Short mmCIF file of C-alpha atoms (C1' of nucleotides) in Angstrom, two decimals:
data_model
loop_
_atom_site.label_atom_id
_atom_site.label_comp_id
_atom_site.label_asym_id
_atom_site.label_seq_id
_atom_site.Cartn_x
_atom_site.Cartn_y
_atom_site.Cartn_z
CA MET A 1 29.33 -4.71 -9.66
CA ILE A 2 28.45 -6.43 -6.41
CA ILE A 3 31.71 -5.30 -4.86
CA SER A 4 31.05 -1.69 -5.72
CA LYS A 5 27.59 -1.90 -4.20
CA LYS A 6 29.09 -3.29 -1.03
CA GLN A 7 31.59 -0.48 -1.05
CA ALA A 8 28.86 2.04 -1.65
CA PHE A 9 26.90 0.82 1.31
CA GLN A 10 29.95 0.74 3.53
CA ASP A 11 30.72 4.32 2.57
CA PHE A 12 27.18 5.30 3.42
CA ALA A 13 27.35 3.43 6.72
CA SER A 14 30.59 5.00 7.85
CA ALA A 15 29.44 8.44 6.75
CA LYS A 16 26.36 7.96 8.89
CA GLY A 17 28.30 6.58 11.83
CA LEU A 18 26.63 3.18 11.65
CA LYS A 19 28.37 0.25 13.23
CA SER A 20 29.11 -2.74 11.06
CA THR A 21 27.36 -5.88 12.15
CA LYS A 22 27.26 -9.50 11.13
CA GLN A 23 23.55 -9.30 10.40
CA ARG A 24 23.85 -6.41 8.01
CA ASP A 25 26.66 -8.13 6.13
CA ILE A 26 24.60 -11.27 5.77
CA ILE A 27 21.53 -9.36 4.62
CA LEU A 28 23.59 -7.31 2.18
CA ASP A 29 25.21 -10.39 0.64
CA SER A 30 21.90 -12.14 0.38
CA PHE A 31 20.19 -9.13 -1.15
CA LEU A 32 22.92 -8.60 -3.72
CA SER A 33 22.98 -12.24 -4.75
CA CYS A 34 19.24 -12.30 -5.13
CA HIS A 35 16.91 -11.85 -8.04
CA GLN A 36 15.28 -8.49 -8.41
CA HIS A 37 12.02 -7.20 -6.97
CA LEU A 38 11.94 -9.16 -3.79
CA THR A 39 9.69 -8.65 -0.87
CA THR A 40 11.02 -8.09 2.62
CA GLU A 41 9.31 -11.31 3.60
CA GLU A 42 10.89 -13.24 0.71
CA LEU A 43 14.34 -12.11 1.73
CA TYR A 44 13.62 -12.86 5.37
CA LEU A 45 12.51 -16.39 4.56
CA LYS A 46 15.50 -16.94 2.32
CA LEU A 47 17.83 -15.79 5.08
CA LYS A 48 16.19 -17.81 7.79
CA THR A 49 17.30 -21.08 6.21
CA ASP A 50 20.96 -20.40 6.84
CA ASN A 51 20.59 -17.86 9.62
CA PRO A 52 17.65 -18.75 11.82
CA ASN A 53 18.76 -16.17 14.34
CA ILE A 54 18.04 -13.08 12.24
CA GLY A 55 14.78 -11.37 13.15
CA PHE A 56 12.46 -9.93 10.56
CA ALA A 57 12.55 -6.52 12.20
CA THR A 58 16.23 -6.39 11.33
CA VAL A 59 15.53 -7.31 7.73
CA TYR A 60 12.94 -4.55 7.49
CA ARG A 61 15.30 -2.06 9.07
CA THR A 62 18.22 -3.07 6.92
CA LEU A 63 16.35 -2.94 3.63
CA LYS A 64 15.20 0.55 4.51
CA LEU A 65 18.85 1.44 5.07
CA PHE A 66 19.75 0.02 1.67
CA ALA A 67 17.13 2.21 0.09
CA GLU A 68 18.40 5.21 1.99
CA SER A 69 21.97 4.49 0.97
CA GLY A 70 21.01 4.41 -2.67
CA ILE A 71 21.93 0.81 -3.44
CA ALA A 72 18.29 -0.28 -3.48
CA ARG A 73 14.96 1.20 -4.38
CA GLU A 74 11.52 0.58 -2.94
CA ILE A 75 8.85 -0.32 -5.45
CA GLN A 76 5.17 -1.03 -5.01
CA PHE A 77 3.10 -2.89 -7.53
CA GLY A 78 -0.17 -2.43 -5.73
CA ASP A 79 -0.32 -5.88 -4.15
CA GLY A 80 0.19 -4.43 -0.70
CA GLN A 81 3.80 -5.46 -0.28
CA THR A 82 6.89 -3.29 -0.68
CA ARG A 83 9.54 -4.74 -2.94
CA TYR A 84 13.21 -3.84 -3.18
CA GLU A 85 15.27 -3.89 -6.30
CA HIS A 86 18.92 -3.26 -6.99
CA MET A 87 19.64 0.28 -7.99
CA HIS A 88 22.25 0.73 -10.68
CA ALA A 89 23.89 4.12 -10.41
CA GLY A 90 22.76 6.56 -13.07
CA GLU A 91 20.35 4.28 -14.81
CA HIS A 92 16.67 3.93 -14.34
CA HIS A 93 14.34 1.27 -15.54
CA ASP A 94 10.60 0.83 -15.54
CA HIS A 95 8.36 -2.19 -15.32
CA LEU A 96 5.91 -4.28 -17.25
CA VAL A 97 3.80 -6.23 -14.78
CA CYS A 98 1.64 -9.20 -15.73
CA THR A 99 -1.44 -9.06 -13.55
CA ARG A 100 -2.18 -12.72 -14.17
CA CYS A 101 1.06 -14.56 -13.43
CA GLY A 102 2.94 -11.76 -11.69
CA ALA A 103 5.81 -11.76 -14.18
CA ILE A 104 7.86 -8.59 -14.14
CA VAL A 105 9.85 -7.36 -17.12
CA GLU A 106 12.15 -4.37 -16.94
CA PHE A 107 12.66 -1.88 -19.70
CA GLU A 108 14.33 1.41 -20.39
CA ASN A 109 13.28 4.08 -22.81
CA GLU A 110 15.25 7.25 -23.09
CA THR A 111 12.66 9.04 -25.17
CA ILE A 112 10.05 8.54 -22.46
CA GLU A 113 12.51 9.81 -19.85
CA LYS A 114 13.19 12.89 -21.93
CA LEU A 115 9.48 13.59 -22.38
CA GLN A 116 8.99 13.25 -18.65
CA SER A 117 11.60 15.91 -18.02
CA GLU A 118 9.86 18.18 -20.47
CA VAL A 119 6.50 17.72 -18.82
CA ALA A 120 8.01 18.38 -15.39
CA ALA A 121 9.73 21.52 -16.65
CA GLN A 122 6.46 22.77 -18.12
CA HIS A 123 4.90 22.58 -14.66
CA GLY A 124 7.91 24.00 -12.86
CA PHE A 125 8.69 20.75 -11.09
CA THR A 126 12.15 19.57 -10.17
CA ILE A 127 12.00 15.80 -10.57
CA LYS A 128 13.86 13.60 -8.11
CA ASN A 129 12.62 10.27 -9.34
CA HIS A 130 9.75 8.66 -11.13
CA LYS A 131 7.76 5.53 -11.45
CA LEU A 132 6.34 4.03 -14.60
CA GLU A 133 4.50 0.76 -14.58
CA LEU A 134 2.54 -0.87 -17.36
CA TYR A 135 0.01 -3.44 -16.20
CA GLY A 136 -1.47 -6.10 -18.43
CA TYR A 137 -0.96 -9.64 -19.65
CA CYS A 138 2.34 -11.12 -20.74
CA VAL A 139 2.81 -13.31 -23.82
CA LYS A 140 1.98 -16.52 -21.97
CA CYS A 141 -1.07 -15.16 -20.23
CA SER A 142 -2.80 -13.22 -23.00
CA MET B 1 -20.35 15.02 -16.62
CA ILE B 2 -21.48 14.14 -13.12
CA ILE B 3 -24.80 12.92 -14.40
CA SER B 4 -23.19 10.57 -16.87
CA LYS B 5 -20.98 9.15 -14.12
CA LYS B 6 -24.04 8.55 -12.00
CA GLN B 7 -25.68 6.87 -14.94
CA ALA B 8 -22.59 4.81 -15.59
CA PHE B 9 -22.52 3.56 -12.02
CA GLN B 10 -26.24 2.81 -12.05
CA ASP B 11 -25.81 0.80 -15.23
CA PHE B 12 -22.99 -1.12 -13.62
CA ALA B 13 -25.03 -1.69 -10.48
CA SER B 14 -28.08 -3.00 -12.27
CA ALA B 15 -25.96 -5.17 -14.55
CA LYS B 16 -24.41 -6.68 -11.44
CA GLY B 17 -27.72 -7.07 -9.67
CA LEU B 18 -26.83 -4.65 -6.92
CA LYS B 19 -29.58 -3.04 -4.95
CA SER B 20 -29.71 0.71 -4.80
CA THR B 21 -29.31 2.13 -1.33
CA LYS B 22 -29.38 5.50 0.31
CA GLN B 23 -25.81 5.13 1.50
CA ARG B 24 -24.41 4.42 -1.93
CA ASP B 25 -26.23 7.41 -3.37
CA ILE B 26 -24.84 9.67 -0.69
CA ILE B 27 -21.31 8.34 -1.13
CA LEU B 28 -21.54 8.64 -4.89
CA ASP B 29 -22.74 12.26 -4.73
CA SER B 30 -20.09 13.12 -2.23
CA PHE B 31 -17.36 11.46 -4.24
CA LEU B 32 -18.38 13.13 -7.48
CA SER B 33 -18.58 16.59 -5.91
CA CYS B 34 -15.19 16.17 -4.33
CA HIS B 35 -11.74 17.16 -5.34
CA GLN B 36 -9.55 14.52 -6.87
CA HIS B 37 -7.21 12.05 -5.21
CA LEU B 38 -9.01 11.58 -1.95
CA THR B 39 -8.36 8.98 0.62
CA THR B 40 -11.08 6.66 1.84
CA GLU B 41 -10.65 8.21 5.25
CA GLU B 42 -10.96 11.75 3.89
CA LEU B 43 -14.22 10.89 2.18
CA TYR B 44 -15.48 9.10 5.27
CA LEU B 45 -14.74 12.11 7.48
CA LYS B 46 -16.36 14.44 4.99
CA LEU B 47 -19.47 12.29 4.89
CA LYS B 48 -19.70 11.86 8.63
CA THR B 49 -20.49 15.54 9.15
CA ASP B 50 -23.84 15.32 7.39
CA ASN B 51 -24.38 11.59 7.74
CA PRO B 52 -23.05 10.37 11.06
CA ASN B 53 -24.74 7.04 10.53
CA ILE B 54 -22.61 5.83 7.63
CA GLY B 55 -19.95 3.37 8.69
CA PHE B 56 -16.46 3.47 7.26
CA ALA B 57 -16.71 -0.16 6.15
CA THR B 58 -19.43 0.96 3.77
CA VAL B 59 -17.26 3.75 2.42
CA TYR B 60 -14.44 1.30 1.79
CA ARG B 61 -16.78 -1.15 0.09
CA THR B 62 -18.44 1.51 -2.00
CA LEU B 63 -15.22 3.08 -3.24
CA LYS B 64 -14.05 -0.36 -4.32
CA LEU B 65 -17.29 -0.71 -6.23
CA PHE B 66 -16.71 2.63 -7.93
CA ALA B 67 -13.30 1.44 -9.03
CA GLU B 68 -14.78 -1.81 -10.30
CA SER B 69 -17.49 0.05 -12.18
CA GLY B 70 -14.94 2.18 -13.96
CA ILE B 71 -16.00 5.58 -12.66
CA ALA B 72 -13.05 5.77 -10.27
CA ARG B 73 -9.50 4.57 -10.18
CA GLU B 74 -7.33 3.53 -7.25
CA ILE B 75 -3.99 5.27 -7.01
CA GLN B 76 -1.15 4.88 -4.57
CA PHE B 77 1.51 7.48 -4.03
CA GLY B 78 3.57 5.43 -1.64
CA ASP B 79 2.34 7.04 1.56
CA GLY B 80 0.50 3.91 2.60
CA GLN B 81 -2.98 5.10 1.78
CA THR B 82 -5.08 4.25 -1.24
CA ARG B 83 -6.56 7.23 -3.02
CA TYR B 84 -9.43 7.36 -5.47
CA GLU B 85 -9.74 9.71 -8.38
CA HIS B 86 -12.45 10.31 -10.93
CA MET B 87 -11.97 8.36 -14.11
CA HIS B 88 -12.89 10.11 -17.30
CA ALA B 89 -13.85 7.63 -19.98
CA GLY B 90 -11.23 7.15 -22.63
CA GLU B 91 -8.72 9.54 -21.21
CA HIS B 92 -5.82 8.86 -18.95
CA HIS B 93 -3.73 11.24 -16.98
CA ASP B 94 -0.58 10.90 -14.98
CA HIS B 95 0.73 12.69 -11.93
CA LEU B 96 3.39 15.05 -10.74
CA VAL B 97 3.72 14.67 -6.99
CA CYS B 98 5.52 17.17 -4.78
CA THR B 99 7.21 15.21 -2.03
CA ARG B 100 7.49 18.28 0.17
CA CYS B 101 4.02 19.82 0.24
CA GLY B 102 2.04 16.93 -1.20
CA ALA B 103 0.74 18.93 -4.16
CA ILE B 104 -0.49 16.81 -7.04
CA VAL B 105 -0.62 18.02 -10.62
CA GLU B 106 -2.17 16.02 -13.41
CA PHE B 107 -0.88 15.88 -16.92
CA GLU B 108 -1.45 14.06 -20.16
CA ASN B 109 1.06 13.28 -22.84
CA GLU B 110 0.03 11.37 -25.90
CA THR B 111 3.55 10.80 -27.09
CA ILE B 112 4.47 9.06 -23.86
CA GLU B 113 1.35 6.92 -24.12
CA LYS B 114 2.27 5.94 -27.64
CA LEU B 115 5.80 5.02 -26.63
CA GLN B 116 4.43 2.91 -23.81
CA SER B 117 2.33 0.93 -26.25
CA GLU B 118 5.39 0.38 -28.39
CA VAL B 119 7.44 -0.86 -25.47
CA ALA B 120 4.66 -3.20 -24.40
CA ALA B 121 4.29 -4.56 -27.92
CA GLN B 122 8.03 -5.21 -28.11
CA HIS B 123 7.73 -7.45 -25.07
CA GLY B 124 4.52 -9.11 -26.17
CA PHE B 125 2.47 -7.54 -23.43
CA THR B 126 -1.17 -6.59 -23.72
CA ILE B 127 -1.51 -3.47 -21.60
CA LYS B 128 -4.66 -2.94 -19.57
CA ASN B 129 -3.59 0.17 -17.73
CA HIS B 130 -0.55 2.00 -16.55
CA LYS B 131 0.78 4.27 -13.91
CA LEU B 132 3.22 7.10 -14.33
CA GLU B 133 4.24 9.30 -11.46
CA LEU B 134 6.96 11.91 -11.32
CA TYR B 135 8.15 12.74 -7.83
CA GLY B 136 10.02 15.89 -6.94
CA TYR B 137 9.54 19.46 -5.79
CA CYS B 138 6.93 21.85 -7.13
CA VAL B 139 7.57 25.49 -7.99
CA LYS B 140 6.87 26.71 -4.47
CA CYS B 141 8.95 24.06 -2.75
CA SER B 142 12.05 23.96 -4.89
"C1'" DT C 1 -49.71 -4.32 -0.35
"C1'" DC C 2 -47.51 -8.30 1.90
"C1'" DG C 3 -44.11 -11.75 2.22
"C1'" DT C 4 -39.97 -13.56 1.17
"C1'" DA C 5 -35.48 -14.14 -0.64
"C1'" DT C 6 -31.39 -11.66 -1.12
"C1'" DA C 7 -28.26 -7.83 -0.65
"C1'" DT C 8 -26.51 -4.27 2.39
"C1'" DT C 9 -25.31 -2.08 6.43
"C1'" DG C 10 -22.64 -0.84 10.63
"C1'" DA C 11 -20.04 -2.30 14.51
"C1'" DT C 12 -16.57 -5.02 15.70
"C1'" DA C 13 -13.10 -8.30 15.21
"C1'" DA C 14 -9.57 -9.97 12.29
"C1'" DT C 15 -5.81 -9.50 9.12
"C1'" DC C 16 -1.63 -8.11 6.96
"C1'" DA C 17 2.40 -5.44 6.38
"C1'" DT C 18 5.22 -2.60 8.78
"C1'" DT C 19 7.05 0.01 12.89
"C1'" DT C 20 8.04 0.74 17.60
"C1'" DT C 21 9.54 -0.59 22.10
"C1'" DC C 22 12.84 -2.20 25.17
"C1'" DA C 23 16.01 -5.00 27.53
"C1'" DA C 24 19.98 -7.65 26.30
"C1'" DA C 25 23.94 -8.13 23.37
"C1'" DA C 26 27.53 -6.35 20.39
"C1'" DA C 27 30.84 -2.62 18.42
"C1'" DG C 28 34.17 1.03 18.52
"C1'" DG C 29 36.95 3.95 20.62
"C1'" DC C 30 40.03 5.09 24.66
"C1'" DG D 1 39.08 -4.25 29.33
"C1'" DC D 2 35.76 -0.32 30.16
"C1'" DC D 3 32.28 2.63 28.81
"C1'" DT D 4 29.22 4.72 25.65
"C1'" DT D 5 26.38 4.13 21.80
"C1'" DT D 6 24.26 1.34 18.35
"C1'" DT D 7 22.01 -2.76 17.09
"C1'" DT D 8 19.46 -6.71 17.68
"C1'" DG D 9 15.39 -9.88 18.32
"C1'" DA D 10 11.01 -10.76 20.31
"C1'" DA D 11 6.92 -9.12 21.16
"C1'" DA D 12 3.64 -5.55 21.27
"C1'" DA D 13 1.74 -1.67 18.73
"C1'" DT D 14 0.19 0.58 14.75
"C1'" DG D 15 -2.41 1.81 10.61
"C1'" DA D 16 -4.91 0.62 6.67
"C1'" DT D 17 -7.96 -2.49 4.95
"C1'" DT D 18 -11.08 -6.63 4.97
"C1'" DA D 19 -14.07 -10.20 6.88
"C1'" DT D 20 -17.82 -11.52 10.03
"C1'" DC D 21 -22.41 -11.43 11.35
"C1'" DA D 22 -26.74 -10.14 13.16
"C1'" DA D 23 -29.99 -6.60 12.06
"C1'" DT D 24 -32.05 -3.98 8.45
"C1'" DA D 25 -33.40 -2.58 3.90
"C1'" DT D 26 -34.53 -3.63 -0.97
"C1'" DA D 27 -36.67 -5.84 -5.00
"C1'" DC D 28 -40.03 -8.45 -6.75
"C1'" DG D 29 -43.65 -11.74 -7.30
"C1'" DA D 30 -48.09 -13.26 -5.41
#
DNA sequence: TCGTATATTGATAATCATTTTCAAAAAGGC
DNA sequence: GCCTTTTTGAAAATGATTATCAATATACGA
């Protein structure tokens, strides 16, 4: 899984004529080995421990590249920070967000996806992607 | 409809011990008579024509109050700006967003809502609100 | 109506996340 | 190795939003 993501990004990079650099490799490894939904800042801090020489501008730039390449997706939960999550080809998942403790649970629901397509078709829209987030309290917090 | 929103905000204000001010009245009228999904800046610019003496800090503060009072809701479409839309008691609508021309279409779908509740229940979540946005191209742009 | 306590305003400064700038360093051909 | 182009890191810039604070307005009791 991780290997194919690496491959996918390398394909994207060479197709775009990007040069391969140490920094991007490090950031890619770190991102792929990381839990989901992390902030640019979180990844930057995590990296800095082992690689104090990587600047945060590079982390920002590289995560944007990951999103562009399709191996990551930007998500925003309304707390002002952009998060990045791994993107698994072909599948899509949505989020339950606990507004008390910040816990994030992922879920998938094909019926909802199908209904979304129907709604879009009714309005003549061609859907590229979507975002569904349910906000509330998790088991522990309610 | 507009009158009841005004009433609703006044109830909220008095319950919170807020004083009634000219500025808030003007902003409330302007907001209620406005199209949906407007940016704080858009409302500020619109106001400034007739009321050059209202500061944008007040507009920001007041829109946050509207959201708190329940007559408005904050929405974010990922373009970096917070938008406010009218909130109709008891009903909830979601959005189709055209990523080319920026068109926004609202829709409601009870079945999706029901499925969301089911998903939340399965994970032990108590849902307070949710957000569903479908991004793609509208009829004209596709 | 007057005074007083409290909330609100507007201008400005501050903040926070993100982006841009730019000179120096690194990569990829040839 | 040379030369062109991309990338990097540090710092400055940006853009949206929030906090600060003195001046002003409001509510309410005397």
